[in-house]
XYZ file of C-alpha atoms in Angstrom:
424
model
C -8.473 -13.608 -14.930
C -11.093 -11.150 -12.864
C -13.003 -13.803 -12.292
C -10.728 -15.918 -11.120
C -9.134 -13.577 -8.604
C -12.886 -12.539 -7.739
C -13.156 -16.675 -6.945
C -10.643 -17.358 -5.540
C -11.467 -20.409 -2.796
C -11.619 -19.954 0.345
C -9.161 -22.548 2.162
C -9.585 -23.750 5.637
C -6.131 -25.313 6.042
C -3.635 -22.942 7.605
C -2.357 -20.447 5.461
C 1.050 -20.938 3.761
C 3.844 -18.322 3.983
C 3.894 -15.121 1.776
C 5.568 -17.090 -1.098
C 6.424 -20.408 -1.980
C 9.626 -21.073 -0.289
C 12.302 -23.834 -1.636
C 13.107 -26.244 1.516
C 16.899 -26.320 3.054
C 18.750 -27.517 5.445
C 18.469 -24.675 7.561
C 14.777 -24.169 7.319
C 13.226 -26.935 9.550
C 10.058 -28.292 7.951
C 7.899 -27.311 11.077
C 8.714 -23.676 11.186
C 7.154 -20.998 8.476
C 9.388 -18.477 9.748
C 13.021 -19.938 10.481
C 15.781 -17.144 11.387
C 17.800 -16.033 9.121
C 21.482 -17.436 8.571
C 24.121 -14.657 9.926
C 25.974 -14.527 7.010
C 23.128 -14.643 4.594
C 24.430 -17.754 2.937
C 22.849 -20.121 0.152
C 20.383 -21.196 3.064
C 18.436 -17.902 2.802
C 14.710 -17.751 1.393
C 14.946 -15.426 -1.785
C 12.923 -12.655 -2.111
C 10.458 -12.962 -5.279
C 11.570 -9.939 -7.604
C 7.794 -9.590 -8.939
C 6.439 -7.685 -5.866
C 9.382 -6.190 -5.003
C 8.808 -4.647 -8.431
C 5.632 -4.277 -8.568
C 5.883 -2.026 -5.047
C 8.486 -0.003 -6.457
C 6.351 0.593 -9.472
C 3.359 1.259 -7.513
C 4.606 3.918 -4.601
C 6.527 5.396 -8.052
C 2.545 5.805 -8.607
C 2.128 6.997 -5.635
C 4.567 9.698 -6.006
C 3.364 10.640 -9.462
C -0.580 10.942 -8.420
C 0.692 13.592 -5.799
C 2.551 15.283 -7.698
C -0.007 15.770 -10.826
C -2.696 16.672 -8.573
C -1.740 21.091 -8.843
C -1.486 20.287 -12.552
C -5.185 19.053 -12.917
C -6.676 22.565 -13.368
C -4.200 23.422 -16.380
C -3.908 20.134 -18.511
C -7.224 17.603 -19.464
C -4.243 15.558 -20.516
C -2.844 15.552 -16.850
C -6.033 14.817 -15.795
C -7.205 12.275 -17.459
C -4.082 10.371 -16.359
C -4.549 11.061 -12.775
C -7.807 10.155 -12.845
C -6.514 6.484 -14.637
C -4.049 6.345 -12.132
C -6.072 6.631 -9.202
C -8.501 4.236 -10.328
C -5.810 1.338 -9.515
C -2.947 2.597 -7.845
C -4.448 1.939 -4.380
C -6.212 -1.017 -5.016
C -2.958 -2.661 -6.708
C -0.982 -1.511 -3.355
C -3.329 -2.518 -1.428
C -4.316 -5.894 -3.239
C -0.307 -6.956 -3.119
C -0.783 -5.888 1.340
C -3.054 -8.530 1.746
C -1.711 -11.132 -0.363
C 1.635 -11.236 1.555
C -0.041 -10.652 4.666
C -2.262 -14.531 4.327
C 0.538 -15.583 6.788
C -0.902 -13.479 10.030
C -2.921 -15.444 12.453
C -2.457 -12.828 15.956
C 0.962 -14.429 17.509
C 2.444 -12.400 19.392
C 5.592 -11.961 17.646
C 3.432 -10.727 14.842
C 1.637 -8.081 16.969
C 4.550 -6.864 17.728
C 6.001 -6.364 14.296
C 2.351 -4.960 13.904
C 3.320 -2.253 16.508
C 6.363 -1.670 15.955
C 6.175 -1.757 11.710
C 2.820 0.380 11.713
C 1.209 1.732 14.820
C 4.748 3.174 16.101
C 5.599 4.785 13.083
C 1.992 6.281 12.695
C 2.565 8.510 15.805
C 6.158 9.336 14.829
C 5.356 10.688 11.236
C 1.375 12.138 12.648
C 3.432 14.556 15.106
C 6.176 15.552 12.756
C 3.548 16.170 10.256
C 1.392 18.472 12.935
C 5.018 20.066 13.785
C 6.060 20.487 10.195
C 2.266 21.920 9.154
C 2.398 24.429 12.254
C 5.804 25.588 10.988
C 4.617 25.818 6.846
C 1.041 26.791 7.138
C -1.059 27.000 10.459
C 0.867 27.820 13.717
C -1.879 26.953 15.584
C -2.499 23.479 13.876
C -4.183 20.739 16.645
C -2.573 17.757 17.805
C -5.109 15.154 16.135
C -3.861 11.575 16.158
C -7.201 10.278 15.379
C -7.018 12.055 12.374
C -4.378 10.587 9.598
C -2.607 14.108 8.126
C -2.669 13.823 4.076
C -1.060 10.180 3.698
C -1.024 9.223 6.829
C -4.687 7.249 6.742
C -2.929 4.354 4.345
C -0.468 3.286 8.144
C -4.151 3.610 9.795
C -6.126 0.608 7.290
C -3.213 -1.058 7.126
C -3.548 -1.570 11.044
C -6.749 -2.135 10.774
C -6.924 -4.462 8.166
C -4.049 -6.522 9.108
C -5.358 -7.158 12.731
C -8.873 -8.260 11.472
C -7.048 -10.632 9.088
C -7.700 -13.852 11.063
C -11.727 -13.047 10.625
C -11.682 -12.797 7.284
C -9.665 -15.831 6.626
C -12.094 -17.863 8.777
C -15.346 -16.494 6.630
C -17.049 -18.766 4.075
C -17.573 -15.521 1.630
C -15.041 -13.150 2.438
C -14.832 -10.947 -0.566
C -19.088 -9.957 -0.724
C -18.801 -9.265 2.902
C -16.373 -6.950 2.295
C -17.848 -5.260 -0.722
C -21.066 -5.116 1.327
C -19.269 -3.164 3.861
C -17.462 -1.014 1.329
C -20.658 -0.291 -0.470
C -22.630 0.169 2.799
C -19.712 2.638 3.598
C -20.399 5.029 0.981
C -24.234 5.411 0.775
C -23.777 6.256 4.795
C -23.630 9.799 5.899
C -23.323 9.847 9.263
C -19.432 7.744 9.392
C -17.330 9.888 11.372
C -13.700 11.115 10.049
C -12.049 9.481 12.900
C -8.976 7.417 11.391
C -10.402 7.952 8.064
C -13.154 5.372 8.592
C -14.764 5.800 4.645
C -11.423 5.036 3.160
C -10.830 2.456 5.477
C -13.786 0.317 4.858
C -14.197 1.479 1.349
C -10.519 -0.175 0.184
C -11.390 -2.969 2.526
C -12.554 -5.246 -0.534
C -9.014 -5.331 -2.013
C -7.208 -6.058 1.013
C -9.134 -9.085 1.717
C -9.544 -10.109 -2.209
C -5.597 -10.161 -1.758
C -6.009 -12.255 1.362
C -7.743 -14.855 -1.205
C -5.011 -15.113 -3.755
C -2.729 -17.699 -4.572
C 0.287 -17.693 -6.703
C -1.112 -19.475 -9.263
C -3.497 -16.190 -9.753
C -0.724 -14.242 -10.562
C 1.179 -16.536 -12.557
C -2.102 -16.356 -14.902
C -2.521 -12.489 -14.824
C 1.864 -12.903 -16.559
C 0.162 -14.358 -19.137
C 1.183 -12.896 -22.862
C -2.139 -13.222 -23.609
C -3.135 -10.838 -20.761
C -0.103 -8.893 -22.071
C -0.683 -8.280 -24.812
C -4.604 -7.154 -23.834
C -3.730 -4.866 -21.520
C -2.337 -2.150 -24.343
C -5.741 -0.989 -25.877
C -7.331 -1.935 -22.514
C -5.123 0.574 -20.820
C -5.512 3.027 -24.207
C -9.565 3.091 -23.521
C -8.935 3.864 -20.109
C -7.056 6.531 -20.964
C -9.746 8.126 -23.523
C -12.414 7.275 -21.572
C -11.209 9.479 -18.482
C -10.371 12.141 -21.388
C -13.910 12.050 -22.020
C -15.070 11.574 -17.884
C -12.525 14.835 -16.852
C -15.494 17.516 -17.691
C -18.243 15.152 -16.418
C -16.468 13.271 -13.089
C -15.421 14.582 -9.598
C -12.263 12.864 -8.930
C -13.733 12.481 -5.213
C -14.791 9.146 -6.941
C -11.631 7.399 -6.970
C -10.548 8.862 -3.501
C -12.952 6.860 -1.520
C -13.534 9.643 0.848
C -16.900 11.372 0.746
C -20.553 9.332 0.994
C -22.978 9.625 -2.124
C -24.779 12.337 -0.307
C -21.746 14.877 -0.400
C -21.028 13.566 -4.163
C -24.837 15.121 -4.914
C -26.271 11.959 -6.358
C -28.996 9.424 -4.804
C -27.424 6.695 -2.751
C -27.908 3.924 -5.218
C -26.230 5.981 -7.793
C -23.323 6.115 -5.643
C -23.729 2.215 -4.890
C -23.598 1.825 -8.350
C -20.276 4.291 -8.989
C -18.579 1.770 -6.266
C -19.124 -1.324 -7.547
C -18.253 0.245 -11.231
C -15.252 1.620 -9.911
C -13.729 -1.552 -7.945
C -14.256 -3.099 -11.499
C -12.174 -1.051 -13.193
C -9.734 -0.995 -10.323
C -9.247 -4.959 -11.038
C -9.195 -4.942 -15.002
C -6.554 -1.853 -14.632
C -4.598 -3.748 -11.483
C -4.557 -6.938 -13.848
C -3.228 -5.092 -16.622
C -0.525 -3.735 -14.636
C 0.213 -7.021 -13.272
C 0.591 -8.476 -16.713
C 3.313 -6.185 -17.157
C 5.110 -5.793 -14.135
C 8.538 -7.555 -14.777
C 8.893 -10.797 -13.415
C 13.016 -10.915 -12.996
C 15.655 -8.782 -11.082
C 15.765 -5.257 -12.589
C 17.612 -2.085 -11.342
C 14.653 -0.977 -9.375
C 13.346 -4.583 -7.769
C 16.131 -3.866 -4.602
C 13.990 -0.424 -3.983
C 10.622 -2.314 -3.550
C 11.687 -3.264 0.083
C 12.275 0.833 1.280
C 8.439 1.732 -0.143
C 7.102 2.488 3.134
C 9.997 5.171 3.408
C 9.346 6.706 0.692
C 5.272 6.865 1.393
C 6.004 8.517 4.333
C 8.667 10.806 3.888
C 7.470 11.969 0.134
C 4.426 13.510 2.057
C 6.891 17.016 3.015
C 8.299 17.538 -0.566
C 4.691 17.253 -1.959
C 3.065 19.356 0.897
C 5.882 21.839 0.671
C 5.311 22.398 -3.066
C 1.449 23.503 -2.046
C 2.241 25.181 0.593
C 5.246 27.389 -0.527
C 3.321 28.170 -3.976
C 6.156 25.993 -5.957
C 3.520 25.005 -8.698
C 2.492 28.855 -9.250
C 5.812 29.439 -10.306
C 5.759 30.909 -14.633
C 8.026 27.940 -15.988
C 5.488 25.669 -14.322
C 2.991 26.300 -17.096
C 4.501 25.222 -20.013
C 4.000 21.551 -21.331
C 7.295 20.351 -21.059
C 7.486 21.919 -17.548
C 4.726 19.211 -16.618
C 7.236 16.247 -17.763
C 10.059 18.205 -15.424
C 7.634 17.661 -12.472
C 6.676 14.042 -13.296
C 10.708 12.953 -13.601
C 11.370 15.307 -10.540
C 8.625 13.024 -8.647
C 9.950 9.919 -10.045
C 13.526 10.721 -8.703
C 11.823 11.699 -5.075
C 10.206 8.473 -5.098
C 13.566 6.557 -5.733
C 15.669 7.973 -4.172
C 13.354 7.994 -0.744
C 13.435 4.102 -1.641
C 17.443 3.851 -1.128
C 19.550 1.917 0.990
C 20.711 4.574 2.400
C 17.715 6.346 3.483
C 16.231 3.188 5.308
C 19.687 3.464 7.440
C 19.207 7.149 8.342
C 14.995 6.614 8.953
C 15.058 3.219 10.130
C 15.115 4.244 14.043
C 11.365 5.525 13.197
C 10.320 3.393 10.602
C 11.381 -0.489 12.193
C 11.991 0.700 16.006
C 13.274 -2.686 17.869
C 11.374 -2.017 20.788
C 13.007 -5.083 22.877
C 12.712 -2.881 25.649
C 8.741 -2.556 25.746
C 7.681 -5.777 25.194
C 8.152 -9.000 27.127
C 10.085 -12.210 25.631
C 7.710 -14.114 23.484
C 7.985 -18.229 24.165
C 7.002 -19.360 21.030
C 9.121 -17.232 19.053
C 12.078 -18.490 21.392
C 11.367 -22.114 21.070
C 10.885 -21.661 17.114
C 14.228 -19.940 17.134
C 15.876 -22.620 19.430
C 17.004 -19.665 21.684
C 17.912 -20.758 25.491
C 14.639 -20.179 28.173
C 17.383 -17.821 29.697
C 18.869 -15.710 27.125
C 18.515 -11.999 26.683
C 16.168 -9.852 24.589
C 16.519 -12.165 21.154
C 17.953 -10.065 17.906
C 15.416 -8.557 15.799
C 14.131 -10.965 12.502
C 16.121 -9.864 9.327
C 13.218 -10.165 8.073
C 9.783 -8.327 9.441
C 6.559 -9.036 9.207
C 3.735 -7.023 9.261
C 4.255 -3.528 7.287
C 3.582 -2.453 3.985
C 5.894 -2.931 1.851
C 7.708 -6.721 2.739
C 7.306 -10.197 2.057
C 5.027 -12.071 3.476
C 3.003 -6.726 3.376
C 2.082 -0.288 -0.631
C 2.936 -0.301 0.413
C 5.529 -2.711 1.400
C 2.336 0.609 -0.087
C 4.866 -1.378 2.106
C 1.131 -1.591 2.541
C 1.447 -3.816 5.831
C 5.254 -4.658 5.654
C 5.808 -8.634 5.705
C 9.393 -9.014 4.596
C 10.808 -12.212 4.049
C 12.085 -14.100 6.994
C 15.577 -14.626 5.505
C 16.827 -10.224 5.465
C 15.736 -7.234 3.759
C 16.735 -7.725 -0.054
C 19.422 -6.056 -1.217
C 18.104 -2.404 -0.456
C 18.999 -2.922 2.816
């Protein structure tokens, strides 16, 4: 199954839409992106319940990497499985980004719902974060928007990524372009910090390896073959990083320092990429195979995963910064389950219904006001030359954790065109 996903062809025909859609009567064969029916009858394109899953279980990942990381220093146990986690969390967030984002080519519409979905919400949550730092832990804390606070850098690459997506469909050999760049990335010293350039390029490969997928790749990795595999594949991951806790920097799996700063020769840190986006796809195909492929209490939640990646960032910096881990109970065994179910509970209920309502003026702005009308978008909708600032999509396009963008993950959200899901 690697190997497939690592060859997956290149296609010069347009791209189709996020996911297979099942024609209607209301969905005119020459439009990808029909409106949505008011009522959200029969007509409406259905959400596919995998990714929505598998973006709940990832940012639920997310959540849980954050929240081990105080715990490393006490518990080889609690290290070993961040250091597992990390290897794919990103890369299978990211890798599910790129897949539903095959459907951007630039139109306008689109760079707006890249504006408003990512680049708007990027300065919202950069100054709060500045504001809420100043208040926790440094009064005197810089305004820095070219440099992503904590989380932050994820809204950053996903901007990036997701306007250089037309390029990268358009190369012959997308994927060892990429790699080349993500390798050449981390044997380079001299890459500034600005917008968290080494992560950016580094993660590059599994954005545009999910630009190369096709369903058919994932039907294969739902395999029970693959399955079944995945249990002592995931069990020697886990005694392997046992083993690698005393003898690895987890600076490895965070993409964020050159080999230079990691003390080894540069081809030894070539070589620790390559080995590491490796094990990022055997571990990300593994938790593929067992993501569940039909409605479950949680699929609803994977449409709010951008709201909980950015709003879990104040619990977990509050817990640093206001000594919460240094607390006695904190050091017993069973203490350490308390925090990962605490984290698990953040991360869901940040996913809710009702917390998209009470964020969604930051997170989705509409943003009718700054932009002029866009033609195409009009004539696709059959809206009048004359008419008003057209209602926002049901469905958006663009951020990290939709149909069609971990977010998205949320990584860049591209929800389906016919409403939100049922998380609202």
């Amino acid at each position: 199954m690697v190997r497939q996903m690592l060859h997956a062809r290149y296609e010069r025909a347009p791209l189709p839409p996020a996911r297979p859609d099942t024609p209607t009567s209301q969905s005119p064969p020459t439009s990808a992106e029909p409106p949505a029916p008011r009522g959200g009858g029969s007509g409406a394109k259905q959400r596919d319940p995998f990714f929505d899953n598998a973006k709940y279980l990832t940012i639920l990942l997310v959540g849980l990497g954050h929240a081990w990381e105080p715990l490393r220093s006490e518990s080889r146990t609690a290290e070993a499985l961040y250091y597992v986690v990390y290897t794919f969390h990103m890369p299978a967030f990211i890798l599910i980004s790129g897949y539903l984002s095959r459907s951007f080519t630039g139109r306008p519409g689109q760079i707006k719902r890249l504006i408003t979905g990512i680049a708007v919400p990027y300065l919202i949550f950069e100054i709060t974060y500045t504001f809420f730092m100043r208040w926790a832990d440094n009064p005197d804390r810089d305004f820095s928007l070219h440099r992503p606070g904590f989380a932050l850098w994820f809204l950053v690459a996903l901007f990036i990524w997701r306007l250089t997506t037309p390029l990268w469909q358009r190369m012959r050999w997308p994927l060892p372009v990429a790699l080349a760049i993500g390798l050449a990335a981390g044997v380079t010293e001299n890459i500034s910090g600005d917008l968290n350039l080494m992560r950016v390029l580094q993660f590059l490969p599994f954005f545009v390896l999910g630009l190369q997928l096709r369903p058919v790749h994932f039907e294969q990795v739902r395999s029970r073959a693959l399955r079944i595999a995945a249990v002592p594949v995931g069990a020697a991951a886990l005694l392997f990083a046992y083993w690698a806790v005393p003898r690895m920097d987890k600076n490895w799996f965070l993409h964020t320092r050159p080999a230079s700063e990691m003390g080894v020769p540069s081809w030894v840190g070539g070589t620790m990429y390559l080995a590491l986006f490796g094990c990022a796809l055997v571990l990300t195909a593994c938790f593929f195979a067992w993501v569940p492929r039909r409605q479950r209490w949680f699929t609803a939640l994977g449409a709010g995963t951008l709201y909980a990646y950015l709003l879990h960032v104040y619990p977990i910096k509050a817990s640093r910064e206001f000594g919460w881990y240094e607390m006695a109970w904190v050091d017993h065994p069973l203490s350490r389950v308390a925090v990962t179910l605490l984290a698990a509970v953040m991360m869901t209920a940040l996913c809710t219904a009702p917390v998209q309502r009470l964020f969604r003026f930051a997170m989705e702005p509409r943003m009718d006001w700054f932009f002029r009308p866009d033609p195409e978008d009009r004539a696709r909708t059959g809206a009048p030359a004359g008419a008003g600032p057209r209602p926002a999509p049901a469905g958006r396009e663009g951020a990290p954790d939709g149909h069609g963008g971990p977010e998205g993950v949320h990584a860049v959200r591209e929800r389906d065109t016919a409403g939100r899901g049922s998380c609202g």
